[in-house]
Coordinates of C-alpha atoms in Angstrom, one line a residue:
M1 CA -13.3 -0.4 -5.1
S2 CA -9.7 -0.8 -5.9
S3 CA -7.1 0.0 -3.4
R4 CA -3.8 0.4 -5.2
P5 CA -2.9 0.8 -8.9
V6 CA -1.1 -2.5 -8.9
R7 CA -4.1 -4.3 -7.5
V8 CA -6.4 -2.6 -9.9
L9 CA -4.3 -3.4 -12.9
L10 CA -3.4 -6.9 -12.0
A11 CA -5.1 -8.8 -9.2
G12 CA -8.2 -6.7 -9.3
L13 CA -8.9 -7.9 -12.8
A14 CA -10.0 -11.3 -11.4
M15 CA -12.8 -9.5 -9.4
L16 CA -14.2 -7.2 -12.0
S17 CA -17.5 -8.1 -13.4
L18 CA -16.4 -7.0 -16.9
L19 CA -13.4 -9.3 -17.4
V20 CA -11.8 -8.2 -20.7
L21 CA -11.9 -11.0 -23.2
P22 CA -11.4 -11.0 -27.0
A23 CA -14.5 -10.5 -29.1
L24 CA -16.3 -13.6 -30.0
P25 CA -15.7 -15.0 -33.5
S26 CA -18.0 -13.4 -36.0
S27 CA -21.0 -15.5 -37.0
A28 CA -24.3 -14.9 -38.8
A29 CA -26.2 -14.6 -35.5
T30 CA -23.8 -12.5 -33.4
V31 CA -23.9 -8.7 -33.9
T32 CA -21.7 -6.2 -32.1
S33 CA -22.3 -2.5 -32.3
V34 CA -20.9 0.7 -30.6
H35 CA -23.1 3.7 -29.8
Y36 CA -22.6 7.1 -28.3
V37 CA -25.6 8.1 -26.2
P38 CA -26.2 11.8 -25.6
T39 CA -26.8 13.0 -22.0
T40 CA -27.5 16.6 -21.1
L41 CA -26.2 17.7 -17.7
P42 CA -27.4 20.5 -15.4
D43 CA -25.0 23.0 -16.9
D44 CA -26.7 22.4 -20.3
T45 CA -23.6 20.7 -21.7
T46 CA -24.2 17.5 -23.7
E47 CA -21.8 14.6 -23.2
Y48 CA -21.8 11.2 -24.9
I49 CA -21.7 7.8 -23.2
R50 CA -20.0 5.0 -25.0
V51 CA -22.2 1.8 -25.1
E52 CA -21.1 -1.4 -26.7
V53 CA -23.8 -4.0 -27.4
R54 CA -23.7 -7.6 -28.5
R55 CA -26.6 -9.9 -29.3
D56 CA -27.8 -12.9 -31.1
D57 CA -30.0 -11.3 -33.8
S58 CA -32.1 -14.4 -34.3
F59 CA -34.2 -13.1 -31.3
D60 CA -34.7 -9.7 -32.7
A61 CA -38.2 -10.3 -34.0
T62 CA -39.6 -11.2 -30.5
G63 CA -37.6 -8.6 -28.7
Q64 CA -34.6 -9.0 -26.4
G65 CA -33.8 -8.0 -22.9
V66 CA -30.4 -6.5 -22.1
K67 CA -28.0 -7.3 -19.3
A68 CA -25.4 -4.6 -18.9
S69 CA -22.5 -3.4 -16.7
M70 CA -21.5 0.3 -16.3
S71 CA -17.8 0.5 -15.5
P72 CA -14.9 2.8 -15.3
Y73 CA -12.5 -0.1 -15.8
N74 CA -13.4 -0.9 -19.4
T75 CA -10.2 0.7 -20.7
L76 CA -7.9 -1.8 -19.0
G77 CA -7.8 -4.4 -21.8
D78 CA -9.5 -2.6 -24.7
P79 CA -8.2 1.0 -25.4
T80 CA -9.5 0.8 -28.9
G81 CA -12.1 -1.2 -31.0
T82 CA -14.7 -3.5 -29.6
G83 CA -14.4 -6.6 -27.4
T84 CA -15.4 -5.2 -24.0
V85 CA -18.6 -7.1 -23.6
V86 CA -18.2 -10.5 -21.9
G87 CA -20.6 -13.4 -22.5
N88 CA -23.2 -13.5 -19.8
G89 CA -24.3 -17.1 -20.6
L90 CA -27.8 -15.9 -21.5
M91 CA -27.3 -14.5 -25.0
A92 CA -28.4 -17.8 -26.5
E93 CA -31.7 -17.4 -24.6
G94 CA -32.4 -13.9 -26.0
I95 CA -30.7 -11.7 -23.4
A96 CA -28.3 -9.3 -25.1
E97 CA -25.1 -8.0 -23.5
A98 CA -23.9 -4.4 -23.1
A99 CA -20.9 -2.5 -21.6
V100 CA -21.3 1.1 -20.7
D101 CA -18.3 3.4 -20.0
V102 CA -18.8 5.5 -16.9
L103 CA -19.0 9.3 -17.6
G104 CA -15.6 10.8 -18.0
T105 CA -13.7 7.4 -18.5
R106 CA -12.5 5.7 -21.6
G107 CA -14.8 6.4 -24.6
S108 CA -17.4 8.5 -22.7
T109 CA -16.8 12.2 -22.8
G110 CA -17.1 14.7 -19.9
C111 CA -15.8 14.5 -16.4
W112 CA -15.8 11.6 -13.9
D113 CA -18.2 12.6 -11.1
Y114 CA -17.4 10.3 -8.1
G115 CA -20.9 8.8 -8.0
G116 CA -22.6 12.2 -8.3
Y117 CA -25.6 13.5 -10.1
N118 CA -23.9 13.7 -13.5
E119 CA -22.8 10.1 -13.4
Q120 CA -26.3 9.1 -12.3
K121 CA -27.9 11.0 -15.1
A122 CA -25.6 9.5 -17.7
G123 CA -26.4 6.0 -16.4
V124 CA -30.1 6.7 -16.6
D125 CA -29.8 7.8 -20.3
A126 CA -27.7 4.7 -21.1
I127 CA -30.4 2.5 -19.8
R128 CA -33.1 4.5 -21.6
F129 CA -31.1 3.9 -24.9
L130 CA -30.8 0.1 -24.2
A131 CA -34.5 0.0 -23.6
G132 CA -35.1 1.4 -27.0
D133 CA -36.6 4.7 -25.7
I134 CA -34.1 7.2 -26.9
P135 CA -31.6 7.3 -29.8
D136 CA -27.9 7.5 -29.9
R137 CA -26.2 10.6 -31.3
D138 CA -26.6 9.3 -34.9
G139 CA -30.4 8.8 -34.4
N140 CA -30.3 5.0 -34.1
F141 CA -32.8 3.3 -31.8
L142 CA -32.4 -0.3 -30.5
D143 CA -35.7 -1.3 -32.1
W144 CA -35.0 -5.0 -31.2
S145 CA -35.0 -4.3 -27.4
N146 CA -38.0 -5.5 -25.4
G147 CA -37.6 -2.5 -23.0
R148 CA -36.3 -4.6 -20.1
V149 CA -32.7 -3.9 -18.9
G150 CA -30.6 -5.1 -16.1
L151 CA -27.4 -3.9 -14.5
T152 CA -24.8 -5.9 -12.6
G153 CA -21.1 -5.9 -11.6
V154 CA -18.6 -6.2 -8.8
S155 CA -17.4 -3.2 -6.8
Y156 CA -17.7 0.0 -8.8
D157 CA -19.6 -1.8 -11.5
G158 CA -22.2 -2.9 -9.0
T159 CA -22.2 0.6 -7.4
T160 CA -23.4 2.0 -10.7
A161 CA -26.3 -0.5 -10.7
N162 CA -27.4 0.9 -7.3
M163 CA -26.9 4.4 -8.5
V164 CA -29.2 4.1 -11.6
A165 CA -31.8 2.1 -9.7
G166 CA -31.8 4.8 -7.0
A167 CA -32.4 7.7 -9.4
P168 CA -35.4 9.9 -8.8
L169 CA -38.3 9.2 -11.1
D170 CA -38.2 12.6 -12.7
M171 CA -34.7 11.8 -14.1
W172 CA -36.4 9.2 -16.5
T173 CA -38.4 11.9 -18.3
D174 CA -37.2 14.8 -20.5
D175 CA -38.0 16.5 -23.8
R176 CA -37.3 13.1 -25.6
G177 CA -40.3 11.6 -23.8
S178 CA -40.9 9.5 -20.7
S179 CA -39.3 6.1 -19.9
I180 CA -41.7 5.3 -17.1
D181 CA -44.0 2.5 -17.9
A182 CA -47.8 2.5 -17.4
D183 CA -47.3 0.5 -14.2
G184 CA -45.0 3.2 -12.8
T185 CA -41.7 1.2 -13.3
T186 CA -38.6 2.2 -15.2
P187 CA -36.8 0.2 -17.9
L188 CA -34.3 -0.9 -15.3
K189 CA -36.1 -4.1 -14.3
A190 CA -33.4 -5.8 -12.3
I191 CA -30.0 -5.3 -10.7
V192 CA -27.5 -7.7 -9.1
P193 CA -25.1 -5.3 -7.3
I194 CA -22.1 -7.4 -6.0
A195 CA -19.8 -6.0 -3.3
A196 CA -21.2 -2.6 -4.2
I197 CA -21.5 0.8 -2.6
S198 CA -25.0 2.1 -1.8
H199 CA -23.9 5.4 -0.1
W200 CA -20.5 6.8 -0.8
Y201 CA -20.1 8.3 2.6
G202 CA -20.2 4.9 4.1
Y203 CA -17.4 3.8 1.8
A204 CA -15.1 6.5 3.1
Y205 CA -16.3 7.0 6.7
S206 CA -18.0 5.4 9.6
G207 CA -19.3 7.7 12.3
G208 CA -17.1 10.5 11.0
A209 CA -13.9 8.3 11.2
R210 CA -12.0 7.9 7.9
F211 CA -11.3 4.3 7.0
F212 CA -7.7 3.6 6.1
L213 CA -6.1 0.2 5.7
N214 CA -6.6 -3.0 7.7
S215 CA -4.5 -5.8 9.2
E216 CA -6.3 -8.7 7.5
S217 CA -6.0 -7.8 3.8
A218 CA -4.3 -4.4 3.7
T219 CA -4.5 -3.9 0.0
D220 CA -8.2 -4.7 -0.1
E221 CA -9.1 -1.1 1.0
G222 CA -10.1 1.8 -1.2
F223 CA -8.2 4.5 0.6
D224 CA -7.0 5.8 -2.8
T225 CA -10.5 6.5 -4.0
P226 CA -11.0 9.1 -5.4
L227 CA -7.3 9.8 -6.0
L228 CA -6.9 6.8 -8.3
F229 CA -9.9 7.8 -10.4
D230 CA -9.3 11.6 -10.5
H231 CA -5.7 10.9 -11.6
G232 CA -6.1 7.5 -13.2
F233 CA -9.3 6.0 -14.6
G234 CA -10.7 9.5 -15.0
D235 CA -7.9 10.2 -17.5
T236 CA -8.4 7.2 -19.6
V237 CA -9.4 7.6 -23.3
H238 CA -10.7 5.7 -26.3
L239 CA -9.0 6.5 -29.6
D240 CA -12.3 6.1 -31.5
E241 CA -13.7 9.2 -29.6
P242 CA -11.4 12.2 -30.0
E243 CA -13.6 14.3 -27.6
S244 CA -12.8 11.9 -24.8
I245 CA -9.1 12.9 -25.2
T246 CA -9.6 16.6 -25.0
D247 CA -12.0 16.3 -22.0
R248 CA -9.4 14.6 -19.9
A249 CA -7.4 17.9 -19.7
A250 CA -10.1 19.5 -17.5
E251 CA -9.8 19.7 -13.7
C252 CA -13.1 17.9 -13.4
D253 CA -13.8 18.8 -9.7
A254 CA -10.9 16.6 -8.6
I255 CA -10.1 19.1 -5.8
E256 CA -13.6 19.0 -4.4
H257 CA -13.7 15.1 -4.6
E258 CA -10.5 14.9 -2.6
M259 CA -11.4 17.5 -0.1
Q260 CA -14.6 15.8 0.7
A261 CA -13.2 12.2 0.7
Y262 CA -10.3 12.9 3.0
S263 CA -11.7 15.6 5.2
R264 CA -11.1 15.3 9.0
N265 CA -14.5 17.1 9.5
P266 CA -16.7 15.0 7.3
D267 CA -20.2 16.5 7.6
Y268 CA -22.9 14.5 5.8
S269 CA -23.3 17.4 3.5
D270 CA -25.2 17.8 0.2
F271 CA -22.1 16.3 -1.5
W272 CA -22.7 13.0 0.3
V273 CA -26.5 13.1 0.2
E274 CA -26.3 13.3 -3.6
R275 CA -24.2 10.2 -3.5
D276 CA -26.6 8.3 -1.2
F277 CA -28.6 6.0 -3.5
T278 CA -31.3 5.4 -0.9
T279 CA -32.2 9.1 -0.8
H280 CA -35.1 8.4 -3.2
A281 CA -36.0 4.9 -1.9
E282 CA -39.7 5.8 -2.3
D283 CA -39.1 6.0 -6.1
W284 CA -37.3 2.6 -6.3
T285 CA -39.1 0.2 -8.7
T286 CA -36.2 -2.1 -9.7
N287 CA -36.0 -5.8 -8.6
A288 CA -32.8 -6.2 -6.6
L289 CA -30.6 -9.2 -5.6
I290 CA -28.0 -7.7 -3.3
V291 CA -24.8 -9.8 -3.1
H292 CA -22.0 -9.1 -0.6
G293 CA -19.5 -10.6 1.8
W294 CA -19.5 -10.1 5.6
N295 CA -15.7 -9.9 5.5
D296 CA -15.4 -7.3 2.8
Y297 CA -12.9 -4.8 4.1
N298 CA -13.0 -2.7 0.9
V299 CA -16.7 -1.9 0.3
K300 CA -17.9 -2.6 3.8
Q301 CA -20.6 -5.2 4.4
Y302 CA -23.0 -2.5 5.7
E303 CA -23.4 -1.2 2.2
A304 CA -25.5 -4.2 1.5
T305 CA -27.5 -4.1 4.7
Y306 CA -28.0 -0.4 4.5
L307 CA -29.5 -0.7 1.1
Y308 CA -31.7 -3.7 2.0
E309 CA -33.1 -2.0 5.1
A310 CA -33.8 1.2 3.3
L311 CA -35.7 -0.5 0.5
A312 CA -37.6 -3.1 2.6
P313 CA -40.5 -0.7 3.4
Y314 CA -41.1 -0.2 -0.3
A315 CA -40.6 -3.8 -1.6
D316 CA -43.1 -6.6 -1.8
D317 CA -43.7 -8.2 1.6
P318 CA -42.0 -11.7 1.3
T319 CA -44.5 -13.1 3.8
T320 CA -47.4 -12.5 1.4
P321 CA -45.9 -13.5 -2.0
D322 CA -49.3 -13.4 -3.9
V323 CA -49.9 -9.7 -3.0
V324 CA -48.2 -6.7 -4.5
E325 CA -47.2 -4.2 -1.9
G326 CA -45.3 -0.9 -1.9
N327 CA -43.7 -0.3 -5.3
G328 CA -44.1 -4.0 -6.2
F329 CA -40.4 -5.0 -6.6
D330 CA -38.7 -8.1 -5.4
L331 CA -35.9 -7.5 -2.8
R332 CA -33.4 -10.2 -2.0
M333 CA -30.0 -10.4 -0.3
W334 CA -27.3 -13.1 -0.6
M335 CA -24.5 -12.8 2.0
T336 CA -21.3 -14.9 2.1
Q337 CA -18.2 -14.8 4.3
A338 CA -16.1 -13.6 1.4
R339 CA -14.0 -10.5 1.2
H340 CA -14.2 -8.3 -1.9
A341 CA -15.5 -10.8 -4.4
N342 CA -18.3 -12.2 -6.4
G343 CA -21.2 -14.2 -5.0
S344 CA -20.7 -17.9 -4.2
G345 CA -22.3 -20.9 -2.5
D346 CA -24.8 -23.6 -3.3
G347 CA -27.7 -22.3 -5.4
Y348 CA -26.2 -18.9 -6.2
T349 CA -25.8 -19.4 -9.9
T350 CA -29.3 -20.9 -10.2
L351 CA -30.9 -18.0 -8.3
R352 CA -28.9 -15.3 -10.2
D353 CA -29.5 -16.6 -13.7
N354 CA -33.2 -17.2 -13.1
F355 CA -33.5 -13.8 -11.5
W356 CA -32.3 -12.4 -14.9
R357 CA -34.6 -14.6 -16.9
A358 CA -37.6 -13.7 -14.7
H359 CA -37.1 -9.9 -15.1
L360 CA -35.4 -9.5 -18.6
L361 CA -37.4 -12.1 -20.6
E362 CA -41.1 -12.2 -21.3
G363 CA -43.7 -14.9 -21.6
S364 CA -43.4 -18.5 -20.4
A365 CA -39.6 -18.4 -20.0
A366 CA -39.9 -15.5 -17.6
D367 CA -42.8 -17.2 -15.7
T368 CA -40.8 -20.5 -15.4
A369 CA -37.8 -18.6 -14.1
A370 CA -39.9 -16.6 -11.6
T371 CA -41.2 -19.9 -10.2
V372 CA -37.6 -21.1 -9.6
V373 CA -36.7 -17.7 -7.9
E374 CA -39.6 -18.0 -5.5
T375 CA -38.3 -21.3 -4.2
F376 CA -35.4 -19.4 -2.6
P377 CA -35.9 -17.5 0.7
H378 CA -35.4 -13.8 0.3
V379 CA -32.3 -13.6 2.6
R380 CA -29.4 -16.0 2.6
S381 CA -26.6 -15.4 5.0
Q382 CA -23.6 -17.5 5.8
T383 CA -22.7 -17.1 9.5
E384 CA -19.2 -16.9 10.9
T385 CA -17.8 -18.8 13.9
T386 CA -14.5 -18.9 15.8
S387 CA -13.1 -21.3 13.2
G388 CA -14.3 -19.4 10.1
G389 CA -17.4 -19.7 7.9
G390 CA -20.3 -21.3 9.6
V391 CA -23.7 -22.6 8.5
V392 CA -25.9 -21.0 5.9
A393 CA -29.1 -19.4 7.5
F394 CA -32.2 -18.5 5.5
S395 CA -34.8 -15.9 6.5
E396 CA -37.4 -13.7 4.8
T397 CA -36.2 -10.5 6.3
W398 CA -33.0 -8.9 7.6
P399 CA -32.4 -9.0 10.4
P400 CA -34.3 -12.2 10.9
A401 CA -37.7 -11.7 12.3
T402 CA -36.8 -13.4 15.6
T403 CA -33.9 -11.0 16.3
Q404 CA -34.3 -9.1 19.6
T405 CA -32.0 -6.8 21.5
T406 CA -30.2 -8.0 24.6
S407 CA -28.7 -5.1 26.7
L408 CA -25.7 -5.5 29.0
F409 CA -24.3 -3.0 31.4
L410 CA -20.6 -2.2 31.5
N411 CA -19.4 -2.7 35.0
R412 CA -15.9 -2.0 36.4
T413 CA -14.0 -4.4 38.6
Y414 CA -11.2 -2.6 40.5
E415 CA -8.1 -4.7 41.1
Q416 CA -5.4 -2.0 41.5
D417 CA -2.1 -3.1 42.9
L418 CA -1.6 -0.9 45.9
N419 CA 1.6 -2.5 47.2
C420 CA 3.8 0.4 46.4
T421 CA 5.4 3.3 48.3
P422 CA 5.4 6.2 48.6
V423 CA 3.3 6.7 45.4
C424 CA 1.5 4.1 43.3
I425 CA 2.5 4.3 39.7
P426 CA 0.4 1.8 37.7
G427 CA 2.7 -0.6 36.0
P428 CA 2.1 -3.6 33.6
G429 CA -0.5 -5.9 35.0
T430 CA -2.4 -3.2 36.9
G431 CA -5.3 -1.1 36.0
E432 CA -9.0 -1.4 35.4
V433 CA -11.1 -4.1 33.7
G434 CA -14.8 -4.9 33.7
E435 CA -17.8 -7.1 33.2
L436 CA -20.7 -7.2 30.9
S437 CA -23.8 -8.0 33.0
Y438 CA -27.5 -8.0 32.8
T439 CA -27.6 -5.8 35.9
N440 CA -25.8 -2.6 36.8
A441 CA -23.5 -3.3 39.7
Y442 CA -22.8 0.4 40.4
D443 CA -23.1 1.1 44.1
G444 CA -21.2 4.3 44.2
P445 CA -17.5 5.0 44.0
L446 CA -15.5 2.8 46.4
A447 CA -12.0 3.7 45.4
G448 CA -9.1 1.8 46.8
R449 CA -11.2 -1.1 48.0
P450 CA -9.9 -4.3 46.2
G451 CA -12.6 -6.2 44.4
S452 CA -15.1 -3.4 44.5
Y453 CA -17.2 -1.8 41.7
G454 CA -16.8 1.8 40.7
A455 CA -18.6 4.5 38.8
T456 CA -16.0 5.1 36.2
S457 CA -13.2 3.4 34.3
G458 CA -10.6 5.0 32.2
W459 CA -7.8 4.5 29.7
L460 CA -5.0 6.5 28.1
D461 CA -5.7 7.9 24.6
T462 CA -2.4 8.4 22.8
G463 CA -3.8 8.2 19.3
T464 CA -1.7 5.1 18.7
S465 CA -3.9 2.2 20.0
T466 CA -4.7 -0.6 17.7
E467 CA -7.2 -3.5 17.7
E468 CA -4.3 -5.9 17.4
I469 CA -2.4 -4.7 20.4
S470 CA -5.6 -4.4 22.5
R471 CA -6.6 -8.0 21.8
T472 CA -3.1 -9.5 22.6
D473 CA -3.3 -9.4 26.4
P474 CA -6.4 -7.4 27.3
W475 CA -6.4 -8.4 31.0
S476 CA -2.8 -7.5 32.0
N477 CA -0.8 -5.7 29.3
D478 CA 2.4 -7.3 30.6
G479 CA 2.7 -10.2 28.2
E480 CA 1.5 -12.7 30.8
K481 CA -2.0 -13.9 30.9
A482 CA -3.8 -12.9 34.0
A483 CA -5.3 -15.6 36.1
V484 CA -8.1 -13.3 37.4
L485 CA -9.5 -10.1 36.3
G486 CA -7.0 -7.3 37.0
G487 CA -4.9 -5.1 34.8
Q488 CA -5.6 -3.1 31.7
G489 CA -6.4 0.6 31.9
Y490 CA -3.6 1.9 29.7
Y491 CA -4.6 2.1 26.0
S492 CA -7.9 0.3 26.2
L493 CA -10.4 -1.4 28.6
A494 CA -11.7 -4.9 28.5
F495 CA -15.2 -6.0 29.4
S496 CA -16.5 -9.6 29.3
T497 CA -19.5 -11.8 30.0
L498 CA -19.2 -15.1 31.9
P499 CA -19.2 -18.2 29.6
L500 CA -22.4 -18.6 27.6
A501 CA -24.8 -21.3 28.7
Q502 CA -25.8 -21.8 25.0
S503 CA -24.6 -20.7 21.6
V504 CA -25.9 -17.3 20.4
R505 CA -26.2 -15.8 16.9
I506 CA -25.5 -12.1 16.6
A507 CA -27.2 -10.8 13.4
G508 CA -26.9 -7.1 12.6
S509 CA -25.1 -4.3 14.3
A510 CA -24.2 -4.2 18.0
E511 CA -24.4 -0.7 19.6
L512 CA -22.5 0.9 22.5
E513 CA -24.6 3.4 24.4
G514 CA -21.7 5.2 26.2
Y515 CA -21.2 8.1 28.5
F516 CA -17.7 9.5 28.4
S517 CA -15.6 12.4 29.5
L518 CA -12.2 13.8 28.4
L519 CA -9.6 15.7 30.4
G520 CA -10.6 18.8 28.4
P521 CA -12.6 19.8 25.3
I522 CA -10.7 18.1 22.5
S523 CA -12.1 18.0 19.0
G524 CA -11.7 15.0 16.7
T525 CA -11.0 12.3 19.2
H526 CA -12.2 8.8 18.4
I527 CA -14.0 6.0 20.2
T528 CA -13.5 2.6 18.4
P529 CA -14.8 -0.4 20.4
I530 CA -14.4 -3.9 19.1
L531 CA -16.7 -6.8 19.9
V532 CA -14.8 -10.1 20.5
D533 CA -15.4 -13.8 20.9
I534 CA -13.2 -15.2 23.7
D535 CA -12.7 -19.0 23.8
A536 CA -11.9 -21.2 26.8
N537 CA -8.1 -20.6 26.1
D538 CA -8.5 -16.8 26.1
R539 CA -8.0 -16.6 22.4
Y540 CA -9.8 -13.6 20.9
K541 CA -11.5 -13.1 17.6
T542 CA -13.0 -9.9 16.4
I543 CA -16.8 -10.1 15.7
Q544 CA -17.5 -6.5 14.9
R545 CA -15.8 -3.1 14.9
G546 CA -17.3 0.3 15.8
F547 CA -16.0 3.7 14.8
L548 CA -17.0 7.2 16.0
N549 CA -15.4 10.6 15.7
V550 CA -16.9 12.1 18.9
D551 CA -17.5 15.4 17.1
Y552 CA -20.3 13.5 15.4
R553 CA -21.9 12.2 18.5
D554 CA -25.1 14.0 17.8
G555 CA -25.4 12.9 14.2
L556 CA -23.5 13.1 10.9
E557 CA -25.1 16.2 9.4
S558 CA -22.7 18.5 11.2
S559 CA -20.0 18.5 13.8
A560 CA -21.1 19.1 17.4
G561 CA -17.6 20.3 18.2
A562 CA -15.4 19.4 21.1
P563 CA -17.3 17.8 24.0
S564 CA -17.1 19.2 27.5
G565 CA -17.9 17.4 30.7
M566 CA -19.7 14.0 30.5
F567 CA -21.3 13.4 27.1
R568 CA -23.2 10.6 25.5
A569 CA -21.8 9.0 22.4
D570 CA -23.5 6.0 20.8
V571 CA -21.3 3.9 18.6
E572 CA -22.9 1.6 16.0
F573 CA -20.8 -1.4 15.0
L574 CA -20.3 -2.6 11.5
P575 CA -22.8 -5.6 11.1
E576 CA -22.0 -9.3 11.1
D577 CA -23.8 -12.6 11.2
Y578 CA -21.8 -14.5 13.9
V579 CA -22.4 -17.5 16.1
V580 CA -20.6 -17.5 19.5
P581 CA -20.4 -21.1 20.8
A582 CA -21.6 -22.2 24.2
G583 CA -18.8 -21.9 26.8
H584 CA -17.3 -18.9 25.0
R585 CA -17.5 -15.4 26.4
I586 CA -18.6 -12.2 24.6
G587 CA -16.2 -9.4 25.2
M588 CA -15.9 -5.8 24.2
I589 CA -12.6 -3.9 24.1
L590 CA -13.0 -0.2 24.5
Q591 CA -10.3 2.0 23.0
S592 CA -9.7 5.3 21.2
S593 CA -8.3 5.3 17.6
N594 CA -8.1 2.0 15.8
T595 CA -5.1 3.2 13.8
V596 CA -4.7 0.1 11.6
W597 CA -8.3 0.3 10.4
A598 CA -8.9 4.1 10.4
L599 CA -7.0 7.3 10.3
P600 CA -6.3 8.2 14.0
G601 CA -8.2 10.9 15.8
N602 CA -6.7 13.6 18.0
P603 CA -5.3 12.1 21.2
A604 CA -7.5 13.0 24.2
G605 CA -5.2 11.9 27.0
F606 CA -7.0 10.2 29.8
T607 CA -10.5 9.2 28.8
S608 CA -13.2 8.0 31.2
V609 CA -16.3 5.9 30.6
H610 CA -19.1 6.5 33.1
L611 CA -20.8 3.4 34.4
G612 CA -23.6 4.6 36.7
G613 CA -24.9 7.6 38.5
E614 CA -27.9 9.5 39.7
D615 CA -28.8 11.0 36.4
F616 CA -28.4 8.0 34.0
S617 CA -28.6 4.3 34.1
G618 CA -25.1 3.6 32.9
S619 CA -23.2 2.7 29.8
M620 CA -24.6 -0.3 27.9
L621 CA -23.8 -2.7 25.1
H622 CA -26.9 -3.6 23.0
L623 CA -26.6 -7.0 21.1
P624 CA -29.0 -8.1 18.3
L625 CA -29.5 -11.8 19.2
V626 CA -31.5 -14.3 17.1
D627 CA -34.0 -16.6 18.9
V628 CA -33.1 -15.1 22.3
A629 CA -35.9 -13.2 24.1
S630 CA -34.9 -9.8 25.4
D631 CA -35.5 -11.0 29.0
Q632 CA -33.8 -14.4 28.5
Q633 CA -30.4 -14.9 30.2
V634 CA -28.0 -17.0 28.2
F635 CA -25.1 -16.7 30.7
S636 CA -24.9 -16.2 34.4
D637 CA -24.5 -12.7 35.8
W638 CA -21.2 -11.9 37.5
P639 CA -21.4 -12.3 41.2
K640 CA -20.5 -9.3 43.3
P641 CA -17.3 -9.6 45.3

């Protein structure tokens, strides 16, 4: 999604899947037409969706597939007339092109619905029209369509592809007839969602913490969604459709959109369930090539993995390609190390174009393309390393089949400076740090004994901590690198393994299984750990980030309220595909609010993490490692002092 008006109107144009170009020169074979497709909404109102189509009519007799994008951005370069459709490179092969204006934007009437039911219903009807199943408002059918339609696009344009593919099957049938084929599939035969949302809650929140900006590409963050759409794209018009002008005067549920999207108590309510396109995964029949970047700070990378993992049980099993399982659709994923951008890498264009041919064409051309598609593994992921993008890894599933969980205990090493009188006031360079170990070194609280292990460790939550400050000098906080473990304990805690005996690949989401306590019952405080790669020179690079509003420690459906006493809070990190080299250490920095990356939570004062006791085994970090058995040790355990 876009992050600021300037970015949307200028730099963002380079990323949109529907770059606005002038219409092609007229020729005998090129035909462009504009249609308004009726869609009836639950309140019994009928709105009209603007659809612009362009095709080479020499293929009409044999039937054409249609490759479309459904976008709220079409108004940017074309407020009137035609010219929205961009050449997809396949029109000369019999695949027509179409551009659909999102409900409530530009030439489509009605109200923008923030990924909701109305927007989904309008998208379904647009696809039904492009398949030749229902007429436009003037009674025109696309009688040249072969009934096979695809959707694609970057960002919002890809989100609408997920949205329509994820529609319940009953949305494809009404008093105009049914658009469900005899084999149980819908006319939407293929989607290529690129840097796209699969559940809108995950775009705004992670673990109940509201995303904000970031320190690596601050403008590449959609904090202004839905504001920019309720008061920007949702107000755009097309002069050819007067009703689109009058509709823009309506309030259009903007208040509800903004209350939900910026709430500090974000229950996973019906509002968000409606906007989760995996809710009807069992109804999914559309072939999908999911494209995303691991370093997308706008539409987070887990939008791709969340969709893939939700659909996998219903897709064809890639290990048995000659057998149709589940709903019989082909599921693929292509992950790069890009930020918010289109797909890239060797073979991407070949796979993408043949994916379209295989599913939008018919006959020998489709069969030939399908053969090419099957030469590609189902999952392609470019790994990341300390120095940037790493090797490209292929697998048939995500995470890779050889991924197993390695669990490490958080252990505290106590190195408090006691050389002070009459009272010890911790100063820079003193505090509490810790280890990540295969074994729990908890032997009971041995306070005041240098080099001992303890049952708890703590830090000060002021609501101002940042990932960047915590990484700067995590072992001392005084600006000087500590020669040995000792220090920290102010705004974050640092835990580390010993150097790795071999390189390891982390594929998927790490998880912190933590036990915490606050000074008192405080609602809305945050736990935001970061997983880091530490090289031999003590340079830190973030691997993954985790976010949790502790009010949602028991699940996202509703707030559990302020915690009291010791409580368990599991934090799932945003996923990555990262290789930590041999000789490096894996570290975790535990802090409260990550204020550069998310809106801060309520400060809790002193926060404790519990590391061992009689009633629980201890706080643990769970890592998804590829080709490492769960009982295999890839680094030495820390020796006890």
